[in-house]
Structure formats: C-alpha cells, structure tokens
Amino acid sequence: MTTHLMQLAGVDKSFGSTRALKNISMLVEPGKILCLLGDNGAGKSTLIKILSGYHQPTSGKVYFENEEVRFASPREARQRGIATVHQDVGSIPLMSVGRNFFLGAEPKTGVWPFQRIDTNFANREAVRQMQKFGLTRVTNGEQLVGTMSGGERQVLAIGRAMYFGAKLLILDEPTSALGVKEAAMVLKMMRIARKNGAGIVFITHNARHAMSVGDDFCVLIQGEVAASFSRGEKSREDVLNLMAGGELLSELEEEIEQID
Ligand SMILES: Nc1ncnc2c1ncn2[C@@H]1O[C@H](COP(=O)(O)OP(=O)(O)OP(=O)(O)O)[C@@H](O)[C@H]1O
Ligand SMILES: [Mg+2]
C-alpha cells in the first residue's frame, strides 16, 4: 500500500455562520510540492491551520501517513513532523543564526547541573547546514538574524525544519515579499527539501513561482476545491485563468508580460 503523507477527506470548517472550508479533499505526497492557490479569503490559511493542528475540522477526516489523526494542538502536529514556516518567519532579529537554528532544541555541553548551551556547536553546525543549502554568505553563526535578507531567513527556517526531520513542510507565501533573486533562492531550497523526501504545501499568489516548482496544484475558490490537477495536465494559461479573479487579474497580466 502506498503511504500518502497527508490526506483530507470531506473536510468542512465553519466559524459561526461562515463556512470557510467546504468538503475539501486533498492529497499531499512525500517528495512532492503541492501548490495551494486561491484569492484572498479563499480559505488557504484556514486549510493550513487544519494541517498544522491549529484548527480542528468541523467535520471530515484528516489522515497523516495513512492513519486518521485529530491534532489537539500545533505541538502535536509538530511532534509528528509537520513544520509550518510563516511569511514573517517568526525569527527573532536580535538572535544569532546559531541560537535561532537550535531554538527550542539547544545542544548542551557539560555535566548536569553545570550544563550550558553549546554555543560553539550551535554556531558551527548552523553555518554548516546553511552552506549546504547554498547560503554561502552566512559564515559566522554569531551573525544576527536581523541582518539577513528575507530570502535568507526563509532558507534558514526551511533548513532548520529539515534538519529536525520535518516530513511535511507548510510554507505560507514564502516568496511573496521577495525580489527575483531571493525568490529563486527559496524556490531552490524547496527543490532540495523535495529531493530529501519531504512533502511540501506551498501557498502562493504567484503563478510563476507555483509553475516553476509545483508537482500538484489545488485551487481554492470560496472555500471549495475549484480545480486540482498535476503538472503537465493543464497549460500555464489555464492555470493563470483559474487563478485569475478580480483584483488578481492585473497582477497576473503583469506577470504574463514578464514571461513573454
Ligand atoms: N478565526 C476566524 N473566525 C472567523 N472567521 C474566520 C476565521 N478565520 C478565517 N475566517 C474566515 O474564513 C474565510 C477564509 O479565510 P482565510 O484566512 O482562510 O483565507 P485566505 O485564503 O488565507 O486569504 P488570504 O489570501 O487573504 O490570506 C474568510 O471569510 C475569513 O473571514
Ligand atoms: Mg491567508
């Protein structure tokens, strides 16, 4: 039997009288990038909050590695290997790269009760990992996270999740605030994570970014799956049309011009 990484079957989520998600069925596979697309208010954040244990579905079933789960908290989801990287990355600007990388899982040195954080190891290891992912500009683990660029912070956050064995990476608009080069760096990092066998849910408004790395695509419109398809099943034009709704259209037209 194939092991699916995560599966939603007929998931509904209501907030009072608002039905944010309606009968969502979705499959996330290991070693694949699933792009979650949709306009503002479509339900993307609500959906990832269900995957990451922040919300519980009103009805429907959630499976992780083929086993039905009902996460009571984000912590429970994290313990199963589900890592969420938010747009702002949540890193503390005045913290060093080494400390940030090992936050909550600090390596210790010495013998109890004289244990302390092994800062040397943390700094060295964090830099080694970052270099592995192509962040060659970071050479000192003492460097403050606040002095890194947005893309570098995303790479740090994703690298950290992978280092601690994340099986599912949920990335909420990781490239939206970035310039072209920076976005390319993050997209490359996502490819590395995929190659290492992680499943990735990639939320984006950017059709070009989605098309450049996506294996599978799921388009949400007003809380419903409006389309779900795999790479190659639809043309770039079809995807753009599917994503295009109202205010997004002008943004997309700009994008299309850039592609041409
Ligand atoms: N905690 C909540 N309480 C009440 N309503 C909510 C809550 N969270 C989301 N909603 C509603 O659910 C719907 C979907 O919102 P959601 O944030 O999931 O959309 P989104 O696709 O992430 O949008 P965006 O692209 O703007 O981030 C919206 O109508 C929103 O107002
Ligand atoms: Mg959102």
PDB file of C-alpha atoms in Angstrom, residues 84-179:
ATOM      1  CA  THR A  84       4.950  25.417   9.311  1.00  0.00           C
ATOM      2  CA  VAL A  85       7.006  28.350   8.093  1.00  0.00           C
ATOM      3  CA  HIS A  86       5.062  31.585   8.195  1.00  0.00           C
ATOM      4  CA  GLN A  87       5.572  34.519   5.916  1.00  0.00           C
ATOM      5  CA  ASP A  88       7.276  36.637   8.569  1.00  0.00           C
ATOM      6  CA  VAL A  89       9.289  33.527   9.555  1.00  0.00           C
ATOM      7  CA  GLY A  90       8.851  34.395  13.205  1.00  0.00           C
ATOM      8  CA  SER A  91      12.571  34.634  13.750  1.00  0.00           C
ATOM      9  CA  ILE A  92      13.875  36.997  16.353  1.00  0.00           C
ATOM     10  CA  PRO A  93      16.001  39.711  14.701  1.00  0.00           C
ATOM     11  CA  LEU A  94      18.338  40.159  17.656  1.00  0.00           C
ATOM     12  CA  MET A  95      19.100  36.487  17.925  1.00  0.00           C
ATOM     13  CA  SER A  96      22.165  34.895  16.361  1.00  0.00           C
ATOM     14  CA  VAL A  97      21.913  32.453  13.475  1.00  0.00           C
ATOM     15  CA  GLY A  98      23.179  29.637  15.720  1.00  0.00           C
ATOM     16  CA  ARG A  99      20.673  30.328  18.507  1.00  0.00           C
ATOM     17  CA  ASN A 100      17.806  30.723  16.075  1.00  0.00           C
ATOM     18  CA  PHE A 101      18.622  27.485  14.277  1.00  0.00           C
ATOM     19  CA  PHE A 102      18.559  25.492  17.509  1.00  0.00           C
ATOM     20  CA  LEU A 103      15.770  27.426  19.227  1.00  0.00           C
ATOM     21  CA  GLY A 104      13.850  25.057  21.487  1.00  0.00           C
ATOM     22  CA  ALA A 105      16.330  22.224  20.861  1.00  0.00           C
ATOM     23  CA  GLU A 106      19.556  23.729  22.193  1.00  0.00           C
ATOM     24  CA  PRO A 107      22.592  21.460  22.167  1.00  0.00           C
ATOM     25  CA  LYS A 108      24.078  21.181  25.669  1.00  0.00           C
ATOM     26  CA  THR A 109      27.602  20.771  26.911  1.00  0.00           C
ATOM     27  CA  GLY A 110      28.984  19.876  30.334  1.00  0.00           C
ATOM     28  CA  VAL A 111      27.599  17.584  33.011  1.00  0.00           C
ATOM     29  CA  TRP A 112      24.402  18.302  34.961  1.00  0.00           C
ATOM     30  CA  PRO A 113      23.994  20.559  36.992  1.00  0.00           C
ATOM     31  CA  PHE A 114      26.690  22.509  35.201  1.00  0.00           C
ATOM     32  CA  GLN A 115      25.187  22.171  31.752  1.00  0.00           C
ATOM     33  CA  ARG A 116      25.061  25.120  29.423  1.00  0.00           C
ATOM     34  CA  ILE A 117      24.158  25.721  25.791  1.00  0.00           C
ATOM     35  CA  ASP A 118      26.907  24.572  23.467  1.00  0.00           C
ATOM     36  CA  THR A 119      27.123  27.841  21.550  1.00  0.00           C
ATOM     37  CA  ASN A 120      30.191  26.797  19.586  1.00  0.00           C
ATOM     38  CA  PHE A 121      28.494  23.682  18.284  1.00  0.00           C
ATOM     39  CA  ALA A 122      25.260  25.553  17.548  1.00  0.00           C
ATOM     40  CA  ASN A 123      27.053  28.260  15.571  1.00  0.00           C
ATOM     41  CA  ARG A 124      29.273  25.876  13.670  1.00  0.00           C
ATOM     42  CA  GLU A 125      26.502  23.424  12.830  1.00  0.00           C
ATOM     43  CA  ALA A 126      24.014  26.134  11.810  1.00  0.00           C
ATOM     44  CA  VAL A 127      26.550  27.667   9.407  1.00  0.00           C
ATOM     45  CA  ARG A 128      27.468  24.226   8.039  1.00  0.00           C
ATOM     46  CA  GLN A 129      23.824  23.463   7.325  1.00  0.00           C
ATOM     47  CA  MET A 130      23.198  26.864   5.756  1.00  0.00           C
ATOM     48  CA  GLN A 131      26.222  26.470   3.496  1.00  0.00           C
ATOM     49  CA  LYS A 132      24.917  23.100   2.421  1.00  0.00           C
ATOM     50  CA  PHE A 133      21.769  24.839   1.238  1.00  0.00           C
ATOM     51  CA  GLY A 134      23.745  27.433  -0.703  1.00  0.00           C
ATOM     52  CA  LEU A 135      23.739  30.265   1.835  1.00  0.00           C
ATOM     53  CA  THR A 136      27.448  30.861   1.405  1.00  0.00           C
ATOM     54  CA  ARG A 137      27.164  34.470   2.526  1.00  0.00           C
ATOM     55  CA  VAL A 138      26.490  33.341   6.093  1.00  0.00           C
ATOM     56  CA  THR A 139      29.836  32.301   7.529  1.00  0.00           C
ATOM     57  CA  ASN A 140      29.526  33.279  11.175  1.00  0.00           C
ATOM     58  CA  GLY A 141      26.946  31.698  13.476  1.00  0.00           C
ATOM     59  CA  GLU A 142      27.091  34.781  15.671  1.00  0.00           C
ATOM     60  CA  GLN A 143      25.581  36.891  12.890  1.00  0.00           C
ATOM     61  CA  LEU A 144      22.228  38.336  13.943  1.00  0.00           C
ATOM     62  CA  VAL A 145      19.178  37.089  12.074  1.00  0.00           C
ATOM     63  CA  GLY A 146      18.018  40.701  11.725  1.00  0.00           C
ATOM     64  CA  THR A 147      20.942  41.396   9.414  1.00  0.00           C
ATOM     65  CA  MET A 148      19.928  38.628   6.988  1.00  0.00           C
ATOM     66  CA  SER A 149      17.725  39.212   3.958  1.00  0.00           C
ATOM     67  CA  GLY A 150      14.125  37.961   3.771  1.00  0.00           C
ATOM     68  CA  GLY A 151      15.107  35.114   1.469  1.00  0.00           C
ATOM     69  CA  GLU A 152      17.987  34.054   3.679  1.00  0.00           C
ATOM     70  CA  ARG A 153      15.637  33.950   6.652  1.00  0.00           C
ATOM     71  CA  GLN A 154      13.231  31.732   4.731  1.00  0.00           C
ATOM     72  CA  VAL A 155      16.097  29.410   3.807  1.00  0.00           C
ATOM     73  CA  LEU A 156      17.188  29.343   7.453  1.00  0.00           C
ATOM     74  CA  ALA A 157      13.663  28.467   8.601  1.00  0.00           C
ATOM     75  CA  ILE A 158      13.210  25.739   5.998  1.00  0.00           C
ATOM     76  CA  GLY A 159      16.718  24.358   6.615  1.00  0.00           C
ATOM     77  CA  ARG A 160      16.033  24.234  10.315  1.00  0.00           C
ATOM     78  CA  ALA A 161      12.762  22.323   9.800  1.00  0.00           C
ATOM     79  CA  MET A 162      14.530  19.808   7.566  1.00  0.00           C
ATOM     80  CA  TYR A 163      17.424  19.379   9.986  1.00  0.00           C
ATOM     81  CA  PHE A 164      14.943  18.444  12.712  1.00  0.00           C
ATOM     82  CA  GLY A 165      13.333  15.863  10.460  1.00  0.00           C
ATOM     83  CA  ALA A 166      10.184  17.553   9.152  1.00  0.00           C
ATOM     84  CA  LYS A 167       8.221  15.242   6.870  1.00  0.00           C
ATOM     85  CA  LEU A 168       5.702  17.866   5.833  1.00  0.00           C
ATOM     86  CA  LEU A 169       6.664  21.477   5.238  1.00  0.00           C
ATOM     87  CA  ILE A 170       3.892  24.043   5.081  1.00  0.00           C
ATOM     88  CA  LEU A 171       5.115  27.274   3.535  1.00  0.00           C
ATOM     89  CA  ASP A 172       2.744  30.220   3.696  1.00  0.00           C
ATOM     90  CA  GLU A 173       3.643  32.734   0.964  1.00  0.00           C
ATOM     91  CA  PRO A 174       7.406  32.208   1.407  1.00  0.00           C
ATOM     92  CA  THR A 175       8.294  34.103  -1.773  1.00  0.00           C
ATOM     93  CA  SER A 176       5.705  36.866  -1.839  1.00  0.00           C
ATOM     94  CA  ALA A 177       7.767  39.608  -0.201  1.00  0.00           C
ATOM     95  CA  LEU A 178      10.961  38.799  -2.058  1.00  0.00           C
ATOM     96  CA  GLY A 179      12.811  40.099  -5.097  1.00  0.00           C
TER      97      GLY A 179
END
